[in-house]
Short mmCIF file of C-alpha atoms and ligand atoms in Angstrom, two decimals:
data_model
loop_
_atom_site.label_atom_id
_atom_site.label_comp_id
_atom_site.label_asym_id
_atom_site.label_seq_id
_atom_site.Cartn_x
_atom_site.Cartn_y
_atom_site.Cartn_z
CA MET A 1 -26.19 7.21 2.48
CA ALA A 2 -27.40 6.74 -0.91
CA ALA A 3 -25.61 5.45 -4.09
CA LEU A 4 -22.66 7.98 -5.96
CA VAL A 5 -24.61 10.63 -7.99
CA GLU A 6 -23.56 12.72 -11.24
CA PRO A 7 -20.74 14.65 -11.04
CA VAL A 8 -19.27 17.26 -10.93
CA VAL A 9 -19.13 21.25 -9.98
CA GLY A 10 -15.46 21.41 -11.44
CA GLY A 11 -12.57 24.80 -11.43
CA ILE A 12 -11.94 24.00 -7.50
CA ASP A 13 -8.52 24.49 -6.93
CA PRO A 14 -7.27 21.49 -5.45
CA LEU A 15 -5.26 23.05 -2.55
CA THR A 16 -8.16 25.03 -1.38
CA PRO A 17 -10.17 23.33 1.20
CA VAL A 18 -13.73 24.09 0.23
CA PRO A 19 -15.74 25.35 3.54
CA HIS A 20 -18.82 22.84 4.48
CA ARG A 21 -21.59 22.98 7.32
CA VAL A 22 -21.21 19.88 9.86
CA VAL A 23 -25.18 19.11 9.58
CA ALA A 24 -25.25 15.44 11.56
CA VAL A 25 -23.00 13.69 14.19
CA ASP A 26 -23.41 10.28 15.07
CA ARG A 27 -21.41 8.76 17.78
CA GLU A 28 -20.31 4.85 16.37
CA THR A 29 -18.04 4.53 19.85
CA SER A 30 -16.26 5.77 22.67
CA ASP A 31 -13.76 7.56 20.61
CA VAL A 32 -15.12 7.20 16.60
CA VAL A 33 -17.63 10.09 15.72
CA THR A 34 -19.64 9.93 11.91
CA LEU A 35 -20.01 13.44 10.97
CA THR A 36 -22.19 14.13 7.80
CA LEU A 37 -20.87 17.67 5.80
CA ASP A 38 -23.25 19.67 4.21
CA PRO A 39 -21.01 21.79 1.16
CA LEU A 40 -21.54 25.48 1.80
CA SER A 41 -20.22 26.86 -1.48
CA GLU A 42 -19.00 24.45 -4.31
CA VAL A 43 -19.93 20.75 -4.79
CA LEU A 44 -16.72 18.63 -3.99
CA VAL A 45 -17.04 15.55 -6.97
CA PRO A 46 -18.40 12.99 -4.93
CA ALA A 47 -16.07 9.80 -3.96
CA LEU A 48 -15.56 6.83 -5.09
CA PRO A 49 -15.86 3.95 -3.16
CA GLY A 50 -12.18 4.16 -0.81
CA GLN A 51 -11.40 7.60 -1.92
CA PHE A 52 -10.57 10.05 0.97
CA VAL A 53 -10.77 13.88 1.53
CA MET A 54 -8.13 16.34 3.14
CA VAL A 55 -10.47 17.50 6.08
CA TRP A 56 -9.32 20.76 7.76
CA ALA A 57 -9.81 21.65 11.18
CA PHE A 58 -9.08 25.30 10.97
CA GLY A 59 -6.74 26.38 13.25
CA VAL A 60 -5.41 23.39 13.83
CA GLY A 61 -4.15 21.37 10.99
CA GLU A 62 -5.53 19.05 7.89
CA ILE A 63 -5.37 14.76 8.17
CA PRO A 64 -6.55 12.53 4.99
CA VAL A 65 -9.44 10.85 6.04
CA SER A 66 -11.76 8.01 3.93
CA VAL A 67 -15.50 8.97 2.32
CA SER A 68 -17.35 6.95 4.40
CA GLY A 69 -21.32 8.07 2.49
CA VAL A 70 -22.08 9.72 -0.08
CA ASP A 71 -25.71 10.94 -1.53
CA ASP A 72 -26.60 13.22 -4.15
CA ALA A 73 -26.99 15.88 -2.30
CA GLY A 74 -22.90 16.58 -2.19
CA ARG A 75 -23.29 15.53 1.56
CA PHE A 76 -20.92 12.96 2.95
CA ALA A 77 -19.77 11.47 5.85
CA LEU A 78 -16.66 11.16 7.09
CA THR A 79 -15.87 8.58 9.87
CA VAL A 80 -13.21 9.62 12.31
CA ARG A 81 -11.26 8.11 15.43
CA ALA A 82 -9.47 11.19 17.39
CA VAL A 83 -6.17 9.83 18.31
CA GLY A 84 -4.48 13.39 18.13
CA PRO A 85 -4.37 17.50 17.92
CA VAL A 86 -6.26 17.47 14.06
CA SER A 87 -8.04 14.13 14.25
CA ASN A 88 -9.66 15.30 17.85
CA ALA A 89 -10.70 18.90 17.26
CA VAL A 90 -12.64 16.74 13.50
CA VAL A 91 -14.45 14.29 16.24
CA ALA A 92 -14.98 16.72 18.60
CA ALA A 93 -17.12 19.42 16.26
CA ARG A 94 -20.92 19.83 16.50
CA PRO A 95 -23.78 20.63 14.34
CA GLY A 96 -23.63 23.71 12.63
CA ASP A 97 -19.57 23.96 12.66
CA THR A 98 -17.63 24.28 9.74
CA LEU A 99 -14.90 22.09 8.93
CA GLY A 100 -13.09 22.36 5.39
CA ALA A 101 -12.81 20.08 2.64
CA ARG A 102 -10.65 19.46 -0.81
CA GLY A 103 -10.90 16.29 -2.72
CA PRO A 104 -11.51 14.03 -3.56
CA TYR A 105 -8.20 11.91 -3.54
CA GLY A 106 -6.15 8.79 -4.68
CA THR A 107 -7.71 5.47 -5.96
CA ALA A 108 -11.52 3.42 -5.54
CA TRP A 109 -12.27 0.11 -5.11
CA PRO A 110 -12.48 -1.30 -8.52
CA ILE A 111 -16.09 -1.81 -7.95
CA ALA A 112 -16.11 -2.95 -11.80
CA ASP A 113 -14.25 -5.97 -11.11
CA ALA A 114 -16.58 -7.64 -9.04
CA LYS A 115 -19.38 -8.22 -11.21
CA ASP A 116 -20.54 -11.15 -11.40
CA ARG A 117 -17.30 -12.69 -9.14
CA ASP A 118 -17.19 -14.29 -5.57
CA VAL A 119 -16.18 -11.22 -3.77
CA LEU A 120 -14.77 -10.83 -0.22
CA VAL A 121 -14.03 -8.03 1.92
CA VAL A 122 -12.18 -7.54 4.87
CA ALA A 123 -12.59 -4.85 7.21
CA GLY A 124 -10.40 -4.10 10.16
CA GLY A 125 -11.49 -1.60 12.78
CA LEU A 126 -12.03 1.80 11.56
CA GLY A 127 -10.89 0.34 7.65
CA LEU A 128 -14.78 -0.50 7.92
CA ALA A 129 -15.12 3.36 7.20
CA PRO A 130 -13.40 3.29 3.12
CA LEU A 131 -15.60 -0.42 2.87
CA ARG A 132 -18.80 1.06 3.46
CA THR A 133 -19.76 2.91 0.79
CA ALA A 134 -17.92 -0.07 -1.57
CA ILE A 135 -19.77 -2.48 -0.10
CA ASP A 136 -23.44 -0.72 -0.32
CA GLU A 137 -22.84 -0.73 -4.02
CA LEU A 138 -21.48 -3.93 -4.03
CA GLY A 139 -24.92 -5.13 -2.01
CA GLY A 140 -27.23 -3.50 -4.12
CA GLY A 141 -26.54 -6.29 -7.45
CA GLY A 142 -22.95 -7.17 -9.41
CA PRO A 143 -21.07 -9.56 -7.31
CA ARG A 144 -22.46 -13.50 -7.67
CA ARG A 145 -21.58 -13.82 -3.88
CA LEU A 146 -20.60 -11.21 -1.47
CA THR A 147 -18.91 -12.33 2.48
CA VAL A 148 -17.88 -9.52 4.52
CA VAL A 149 -15.93 -10.08 7.16
CA VAL A 150 -15.62 -7.58 9.90
CA GLY A 151 -12.93 -7.41 12.86
CA ALA A 152 -13.16 -5.64 15.71
CA ARG A 153 -11.46 -5.12 19.42
CA GLU A 154 -14.52 -5.75 21.52
CA PRO A 155 -18.70 -6.14 20.63
CA ASP A 156 -18.81 -1.82 21.61
CA GLN A 157 -16.63 -1.07 18.82
CA VAL A 158 -17.72 -2.79 16.35
CA LEU A 159 -19.14 0.25 13.52
CA PHE A 160 -21.72 0.58 11.22
CA THR A 161 -23.99 -2.24 13.26
CA ALA A 162 -27.15 -0.99 11.25
CA ASP A 163 -25.82 -0.74 8.14
CA GLN A 164 -24.57 -4.61 9.09
CA ARG A 165 -28.57 -5.17 9.38
CA ARG A 166 -29.11 -3.68 6.11
CA TRP A 167 -25.91 -5.48 4.53
CA ARG A 168 -27.41 -9.02 5.83
CA ASP A 169 -31.43 -8.49 4.55
CA LEU A 170 -29.59 -7.88 0.83
CA GLY A 171 -28.34 -11.02 1.42
CA VAL A 172 -24.73 -10.71 1.95
CA ASP A 173 -22.78 -12.64 4.43
CA VAL A 174 -21.51 -10.75 7.34
CA GLN A 175 -19.36 -12.49 9.85
CA ILE A 176 -18.32 -10.82 12.37
CA THR A 177 -15.03 -11.58 15.03
CA VAL A 178 -13.87 -9.91 17.88
CA ASP A 179 -10.75 -9.85 20.77
CA ALA A 180 -12.54 -10.65 23.55
CA ALA A 181 -16.25 -10.67 24.22
CA SER A 182 -18.74 -11.81 27.34
CA TRP A 183 -20.84 -14.90 26.48
CA ARG A 184 -24.06 -12.27 25.17
CA TRP A 185 -21.90 -12.01 21.95
CA ASP A 186 -23.17 -13.93 19.79
CA GLY A 187 -20.28 -13.90 16.84
CA ALA A 188 -16.99 -15.10 16.92
CA VAL A 189 -13.99 -14.26 19.02
CA GLY A 190 -10.62 -14.77 17.28
CA THR A 191 -9.09 -12.08 14.02
CA ALA A 192 -10.22 -11.26 10.61
CA THR A 193 -7.73 -14.36 9.51
CA ASP A 194 -8.79 -16.74 11.54
CA VAL A 195 -12.34 -16.25 9.42
CA VAL A 196 -11.14 -16.07 6.86
CA ALA A 197 -9.32 -18.88 6.75
CA ARG A 198 -12.66 -20.63 7.94
CA LEU A 199 -14.44 -20.01 4.75
CA GLY A 200 -12.63 -22.74 2.87
CA ALA A 201 -13.27 -20.94 -0.51
CA ALA A 202 -11.30 -19.15 -2.76
CA HIS A 203 -12.93 -15.59 -3.80
CA ASP A 204 -11.90 -14.45 -7.11
CA ILE A 205 -11.42 -10.86 -5.69
CA ALA A 206 -10.55 -9.34 -2.19
CA PHE A 207 -10.77 -5.83 -0.71
CA VAL A 208 -8.85 -5.79 2.60
CA CYS A 209 -8.77 -2.29 4.68
CA GLY A 210 -7.80 -1.78 8.68
CA PRO A 211 -4.60 -1.81 10.54
CA GLU A 212 -1.16 -2.93 7.96
CA LEU A 213 -0.48 -6.16 10.20
CA MET A 214 -4.39 -7.26 10.17
CA MET A 215 -4.15 -6.29 6.20
CA THR A 216 -1.38 -8.61 6.06
CA SER A 217 -2.54 -11.36 7.45
CA ALA A 218 -6.31 -11.45 5.77
CA ALA A 219 -4.53 -10.94 2.51
CA ARG A 220 -2.38 -13.79 2.75
CA ALA A 221 -5.25 -16.02 4.43
CA ALA A 222 -7.21 -15.37 1.42
CA ILE A 223 -4.32 -16.23 -1.30
CA ALA A 224 -4.61 -19.30 1.25
CA GLN A 225 -7.74 -19.97 0.23
CA GLY A 226 -6.86 -19.30 -3.25
CA THR A 227 -7.76 -15.47 -4.11
CA ASP A 228 -4.94 -14.94 -6.75
CA PRO A 229 -3.08 -11.93 -5.43
CA ALA A 230 -3.22 -9.70 -8.22
CA ASN A 231 -7.35 -10.43 -7.49
CA VAL A 232 -6.38 -8.62 -3.69
CA TRP A 233 -6.38 -5.37 -3.21
CA VAL A 234 -5.62 -3.26 -0.03
CA SER A 235 -5.40 0.25 1.36
CA LEU A 236 -2.48 0.98 2.75
CA GLU A 237 -2.29 4.81 4.62
CA ARG A 238 0.64 6.64 4.88
CA ASN A 239 1.18 10.06 6.27
CA MET A 240 -0.34 12.53 3.84
CA HIS A 241 0.25 16.26 3.01
CA CYS A 242 -0.60 17.95 0.06
CA GLY A 243 -2.98 14.78 -1.99
CA ILE A 244 -1.94 15.52 -5.11
CA ALA A 245 1.83 13.68 -5.63
CA HIS A 246 3.75 16.77 -5.13
CA CYS A 247 5.00 16.52 -1.80
CA GLY A 248 6.45 13.06 -1.89
CA ARG A 249 5.45 12.50 1.98
CA CYS A 250 3.52 9.67 1.26
CA GLN A 251 6.14 7.65 -0.65
CA LEU A 252 6.29 4.14 -0.76
CA GLY A 253 8.47 2.44 -3.39
CA ALA A 254 7.91 4.17 -6.56
CA LEU A 255 4.44 5.15 -5.67
CA LEU A 256 2.46 7.96 -4.19
CA LEU A 257 -0.17 6.85 -2.22
CA CYS A 258 -1.96 9.82 -2.45
CA ARG A 259 -2.74 9.19 -6.21
CA ASP A 260 -1.21 5.49 -6.77
CA GLY A 261 -3.16 4.72 -3.37
CA ALA A 262 -5.19 4.87 -1.15
CA VAL A 263 -6.46 1.75 -2.92
CA VAL A 264 -4.22 -0.95 -4.57
CA ARG A 265 -3.05 -4.16 -5.73
CA TRP A 266 -1.74 -6.33 -3.59
CA ASP A 267 1.21 -8.25 -5.46
CA ARG A 268 2.13 -4.16 -6.29
CA VAL A 269 3.06 -3.46 -2.67
CA VAL A 270 3.97 -6.87 -1.08
CA GLU A 271 7.20 -6.47 -1.39
CA LEU A 272 7.86 -3.20 -0.28
CA LEU A 273 5.71 -3.62 2.69
CA ARG A 274 8.62 -6.69 3.44
CA GLU A 275 10.81 -3.88 4.23
CA ARG A 276 10.88 -2.55 7.49
CA GLY A 277 9.96 0.86 8.83
CA ARG A 278 8.93 2.10 5.49
CA MET B 1 -18.50 -47.83 17.27
CA ASN B 2 -21.49 -47.24 15.81
CA ASP B 3 -24.41 -45.33 16.98
CA THR B 4 -27.53 -45.92 15.02
CA ARG B 5 -29.59 -42.70 16.63
CA THR B 6 -27.16 -40.45 15.63
CA GLY B 7 -25.03 -41.48 13.04
CA ASP B 8 -22.09 -43.33 11.85
CA ILE B 9 -18.78 -42.09 14.71
CA ARG B 10 -16.55 -43.53 12.16
CA GLN B 11 -17.74 -41.38 8.46
CA ALA B 12 -18.53 -38.39 10.93
CA LEU B 13 -14.43 -38.51 11.93
CA GLY B 14 -13.90 -38.91 8.40
CA GLU B 15 -15.23 -36.32 7.31
CA HIS B 16 -14.26 -33.69 9.88
CA ASP B 17 -11.92 -31.01 8.99
CA PHE B 18 -9.12 -32.45 11.82
CA PHE B 19 -8.52 -35.82 10.53
CA ALA B 20 -8.84 -34.92 6.56
CA ALA B 21 -7.27 -37.07 4.55
CA MET B 22 -5.85 -39.32 7.27
CA ASP B 23 -5.08 -43.02 7.10
CA PRO B 24 -8.41 -45.33 7.24
CA ARG B 25 -6.79 -47.70 9.58
CA HIS B 26 -5.84 -44.78 11.90
CA LEU B 27 -9.57 -43.62 11.89
CA ASP B 28 -10.66 -46.88 12.36
CA THR B 29 -8.43 -47.12 15.68
CA LEU B 30 -9.36 -43.49 16.72
CA ALA B 31 -13.56 -44.24 16.01
CA GLN B 32 -12.93 -47.14 18.74
CA MET B 33 -12.19 -44.47 20.96
CA SER B 34 -14.84 -42.26 20.15
CA ARG B 35 -18.67 -40.85 21.29
CA TRP B 36 -20.91 -38.58 20.79
CA SER B 37 -21.56 -35.34 22.83
CA ASP B 38 -24.17 -33.22 22.83
CA HIS B 39 -23.91 -29.98 25.03
CA ALA B 40 -26.79 -27.54 25.60
CA ALA B 41 -25.34 -23.51 25.13
CA GLY B 42 -23.77 -22.08 28.45
CA SER B 43 -22.34 -25.72 29.77
CA TRP B 44 -19.08 -26.65 30.18
CA LEU B 45 -17.13 -28.99 28.10
CA ALA B 46 -13.83 -28.78 30.29
CA CYS B 47 -13.03 -26.66 33.22
CA ALA B 48 -9.28 -25.07 33.34
CA GLY B 49 -7.59 -27.49 36.07
CA ASP B 50 -9.93 -30.55 35.01
CA ALA B 51 -8.32 -33.90 34.62
CA PRO B 52 -7.90 -34.23 30.81
CA ASP B 53 -10.23 -36.98 29.68
CA SER B 54 -11.16 -36.22 26.19
CA PHE B 55 -10.87 -33.64 23.65
CA HIS B 56 -13.58 -32.70 21.49
CA ALA B 57 -13.77 -32.44 17.47
CA ILE B 58 -16.60 -29.58 17.15
CA VAL B 59 -19.37 -31.26 14.84
CA ARG B 60 -21.73 -27.90 15.34
CA GLY B 61 -22.01 -25.17 17.16
CA ARG B 62 -19.58 -22.83 18.54
CA VAL B 63 -17.69 -23.00 21.81
CA GLY B 64 -15.60 -20.03 23.60
CA ILE B 65 -12.19 -20.83 25.38
CA GLU B 66 -12.86 -18.48 28.06
CA ILE B 67 -10.92 -17.17 30.98
CA THR B 68 -11.78 -16.21 34.28
CA ALA B 69 -10.39 -14.18 36.53
CA THR B 70 -11.70 -12.71 39.92
CA GLY B 71 -12.91 -9.74 40.62
CA ARG B 72 -13.39 -10.32 36.56
CA ALA B 73 -16.22 -11.23 34.30
CA PRO B 74 -15.35 -13.71 32.58
CA LEU B 75 -13.75 -13.30 28.85
CA VAL B 76 -14.18 -15.49 25.64
CA VAL B 77 -10.84 -14.53 23.75
CA ALA B 78 -11.44 -17.26 21.25
CA THR B 79 -14.03 -19.53 19.49
CA VAL B 80 -13.77 -22.60 18.20
CA HIS B 81 -16.12 -23.42 15.30
CA ALA B 82 -16.89 -26.74 13.37
CA GLY B 83 -14.20 -28.39 12.00
CA ASP B 84 -12.25 -27.03 14.49
CA VAL B 85 -10.71 -29.24 18.06
CA VAL B 86 -10.35 -27.99 21.34
CA GLY B 87 -8.26 -29.75 23.79
CA TRP B 88 -4.31 -30.20 22.99
CA SER B 89 -2.29 -29.83 26.35
CA TRP B 90 -3.30 -33.60 27.57
CA PHE B 91 -0.72 -34.63 24.08
CA ILE B 92 1.60 -32.91 26.44
CA GLY B 93 2.79 -35.10 29.42
CA ARG B 94 -1.30 -35.36 30.26
CA GLN B 95 -1.35 -32.07 31.12
CA PRO B 96 -4.54 -30.28 32.43
CA TRP B 97 -7.28 -28.45 30.62
CA GLN B 98 -5.50 -25.04 31.39
CA PHE B 99 -9.06 -22.88 30.25
CA ASP B 100 -12.50 -23.30 30.76
CA VAL B 101 -14.66 -24.09 27.99
CA VAL B 102 -18.03 -23.27 27.55
CA ALA B 103 -20.76 -24.08 25.03
CA LEU B 104 -22.25 -20.71 23.12
CA ASP B 105 -24.33 -22.78 21.53
CA ASP B 106 -26.05 -25.97 21.19
CA VAL B 107 -22.84 -27.89 20.00
CA ARG B 108 -22.72 -30.94 19.11
CA SER B 109 -18.90 -32.70 18.93
CA ILE B 110 -17.07 -35.95 18.54
CA ALA B 111 -15.06 -36.62 22.19
CA LEU B 112 -12.12 -38.50 22.24
CA ASP B 113 -11.04 -40.62 25.01
CA VAL B 114 -7.59 -38.86 25.93
CA ASN B 115 -5.55 -42.49 27.19
CA GLY B 116 -6.92 -44.44 24.33
CA VAL B 117 -5.85 -42.10 21.80
CA LEU B 118 -2.24 -41.73 23.71
CA ASP B 119 -2.18 -45.89 24.00
CA ALA B 120 -2.97 -45.46 20.38
CA CYS B 121 0.18 -43.56 19.75
CA ASP B 122 2.28 -45.62 21.72
CA ARG B 123 1.54 -48.34 19.63
CA SER B 124 1.94 -46.86 16.28
CA ASP B 125 4.25 -44.14 15.58
CA ASP B 126 2.79 -43.43 12.48
CA LEU B 127 -0.81 -42.32 14.31
CA ARG B 128 1.87 -40.03 16.49
CA ASP B 129 3.08 -38.06 13.83
CA GLU B 130 -0.51 -37.51 12.86
CA ILE B 131 -2.04 -36.45 15.64
CA THR B 132 1.74 -34.31 16.55
CA THR B 133 1.04 -33.06 12.81
CA ARG B 134 -2.32 -31.75 13.48
CA LEU B 135 -2.34 -30.55 16.44
CA LEU B 136 0.67 -28.30 15.97
CA ARG B 137 -0.99 -26.94 13.43
CA VAL B 138 -3.97 -26.40 15.68
CA VAL B 139 -1.23 -24.58 18.44
CA ALA B 140 0.30 -22.42 15.51
CA ASP B 141 -2.89 -21.17 14.07
CA ARG B 142 -4.07 -20.07 17.80
CA LEU B 143 -0.50 -18.81 18.62
CA ARG B 144 -0.66 -16.79 15.93
CA SER B 145 -4.34 -15.55 16.72
CA ALA B 146 -2.93 -15.16 19.73
CA ARG B 147 0.16 -13.02 19.18
CA LEU B 148 -2.18 -10.34 17.27
CA GLN B 149 -5.34 -10.11 19.48
CA LEU B 150 -2.35 -8.78 21.73
CA VAL B 151 -0.82 -6.15 20.23
CA ASP B 152 -4.23 -4.79 19.65
CA LEU B 153 -4.70 -3.94 15.99
CA TYR B 154 -8.02 -2.11 15.59
CA GLY B 155 -6.83 0.05 18.29
CA ARG B 156 -5.97 3.95 18.39
CA ALA B 157 -3.56 3.66 14.72
CA ARG B 158 -5.81 2.12 12.43
C1 LIG C 1 -5.83 7.79 3.08
C2 LIG C 1 -6.09 8.06 4.49
C3 LIG C 1 -7.59 7.80 5.04
C4 LIG C 1 -7.81 7.49 5.98
N1 LIG C 1 -8.93 7.76 6.84
C5 LIG C 1 -9.31 7.71 8.12
C6 LIG C 1 -10.48 7.48 8.43
O1 LIG C 1 -11.36 7.44 7.69
N2 LIG C 1 -10.49 7.89 9.74
C7 LIG C 1 -10.29 8.11 10.44
O2 LIG C 1 -10.27 8.12 11.76
N3 LIG C 1 -8.72 8.41 10.45
C8 LIG C 1 -7.93 7.84 8.76
N4 LIG C 1 -6.88 8.00 8.43
C9 LIG C 1 -6.08 8.55 9.81
C10 LIG C 1 -5.85 9.94 9.59
O3 LIG C 1 -5.73 10.66 8.51
C11 LIG C 1 -4.85 10.45 11.20
O4 LIG C 1 -5.28 9.42 12.08
C12 LIG C 1 -4.33 11.41 11.25
O5 LIG C 1 -4.09 12.33 10.08
C13 LIG C 1 -3.91 12.03 12.62
O6 LIG C 1 -3.61 13.26 12.72
P1 LIG C 1 -3.80 14.21 14.07
O7 LIG C 1 -3.72 15.17 14.04
O8 LIG C 1 -5.31 13.91 14.99
O9 LIG C 1 -3.04 13.03 15.21
P2 LIG C 1 -1.42 13.07 14.69
O10 LIG C 1 -0.76 13.59 15.84
O11 LIG C 1 -0.88 13.47 13.32
O12 LIG C 1 -1.05 11.60 15.48
C14 LIG C 1 -1.39 10.94 16.32
C15 LIG C 1 -1.30 9.59 16.35
O13 LIG C 1 -1.98 8.89 15.45
C16 LIG C 1 -1.13 8.31 14.57
N5 LIG C 1 -1.03 7.88 12.71
C17 LIG C 1 -1.49 9.47 12.44
N6 LIG C 1 -1.84 9.05 11.31
C18 LIG C 1 -2.07 7.50 11.01
C19 LIG C 1 -2.15 6.82 10.04
N7 LIG C 1 -2.15 6.96 8.44
N8 LIG C 1 -2.47 5.68 10.17
C20 LIG C 1 -2.20 5.12 11.25
N9 LIG C 1 -2.01 5.98 12.76
C21 LIG C 1 -1.33 6.97 12.31
C22 LIG C 1 0.55 8.78 14.49
O14 LIG C 1 1.46 8.03 14.47
C23 LIG C 1 0.26 8.88 15.80
O15 LIG C 1 0.62 8.00 16.47
C24 LIG C 1 -6.65 8.14 7.46
C25 LIG C 1 -4.94 8.33 6.97
C26 LIG C 1 -4.96 8.17 5.44
C27 LIG C 1 -3.32 8.58 4.51
#
C-alpha cells in the first residue's frame, strides 16, 4: 500500500468504534490473512508505522491489531492470525462484512531517526506486520543502508513475499531465515538471531518486532554487534483493553504500553522484561 | 601447504572467522593438515554415521545440516555459512558424524584432517585450548539456536 497521507478527520470519540467495510481479504498463510478495511463513515487518522487500532468483531469482542498498510483514501490493512474467539472472527470476515475500528493508538517506529544511517530491521513471524509500513517508508529512501532480517517457522509461513521482492528491488538487503526447510528453500535455516550475529556489522539503529523471546535474543545480538542499546527499538505487546491509558491492563512497570508503546526503546524496558511473568 | 591453482591455504585459514587471531604458529601447523575441498550443490560433505575424517571451514556457499527419518522428507535444521565450521563431534572421542551435511550451493571449504588436528593437539596443550574454546563457541551458538527453534518462536503467540 502507498505512503502515509495528510491527517485527519477529527472529533471521533476515542472509545467508539467506527464501522469499516472489509473490501479485500488476502490469505498470507494457512492461519493468517490480511484484511483491507474501508471506512463507512468517519475516516480514522492514518496510522504511523508501528501504531495499532482496536478492532471490533461485532457480537464477539475487541482486540488490538497493528496496522500493516495504509493508503490515502483512508483505507488500511490489518494482518491477523487466528488464535482465539475475536481473532478467529476477524480472520473469518469476508469482503462486504463490517468490522469496527478505533484508533490509531500507541507510539511509532522513529523513522526520522533512521535518516542517513545504517538501519537494521528484524521481524519474527507476525512481527513483520507492524514493520511493513516502516520498511515501505525506509525503503523509499532515508537510511544509508537498510538490512531486513525476517524469521519464520517454515518457508510457507513467511509473510509478504511480494513486498519482499519489491523491497529488494529498492536495494534493501532482505535476508530470510526459517526454523526448518527442505532443500528447495534458498534462504537460511536458523534463528533471526543467527542472521543478525552473522551480519558482523554494527548498525546505527535497529527496529525489532516479533515474539518476545525472539526480540530479546535479536536485540541482544544487535547490541553485541555494536548497536547502541539506546538505538534499539522493540514492539511490546500486552493485553490491551481501552487503548487510551485508562484501564491499566497493559501496564509494564511505569509504562502503559497502549500509550507509551507498543514501540519502546530497548534500554527502557530491558530490566522490566527480565522480571518473570511481567 | 601451497596450492597455486586455488590460492594459499595458510592465508585462507588466517582469514577465516573460526581461526581469527589464532597464533600464527598454530595456523602453520593446521595448514599442513588442510586441503581445499569443493562440493557441487546437492552433494554431501558427510553422512550421519560416517567416520570423522575431516571437518570443514566453509569459505563459500551454504551447507545444510540435515535430518533424514524414514517416511519423512529430509529436513534441513540449520544452514552453515561462510566463516563458520561444520563438524565437531570428532573432537569428543572421535565420534562419527551425527547428521548429514549437504551442499546447498556450490561450496568451497577448507577440509582439516581430524586425525592430524587431534595429534597436533596432543603435542600442544595451547592448540588444544584454542580449538576447544572455538568449538565450544560454535556448539553454544548451535545449542542456543536449537533451543529457540524448539519453542516454535513464531507460532501462535507472536
Ligand atoms: C499492540 C498490539 C498489536 C497487535 N497486533 C497484532 C497483529 O497485527 N496481528 C495479530 O494477529 N495479532 C496482533 N496482536 C495480538 C492480538 O491482539 C491477539 O492475538 C488477540 O488479542 C487475541 O484475542 P482472541 O480473542 O482472538 O484470543 P484470546 O482468547 O484472547 O487469546 C488466545 C490465545 O492467544 C494469546 N494471546 C492473546 N493476546 C496475545 C498477545 N498480544 N500476544 C501473544 N499472545 C496473545 C492468549 O494468551 C491465548 O493463548 C497485537 C496485540 C497488541 C497488544
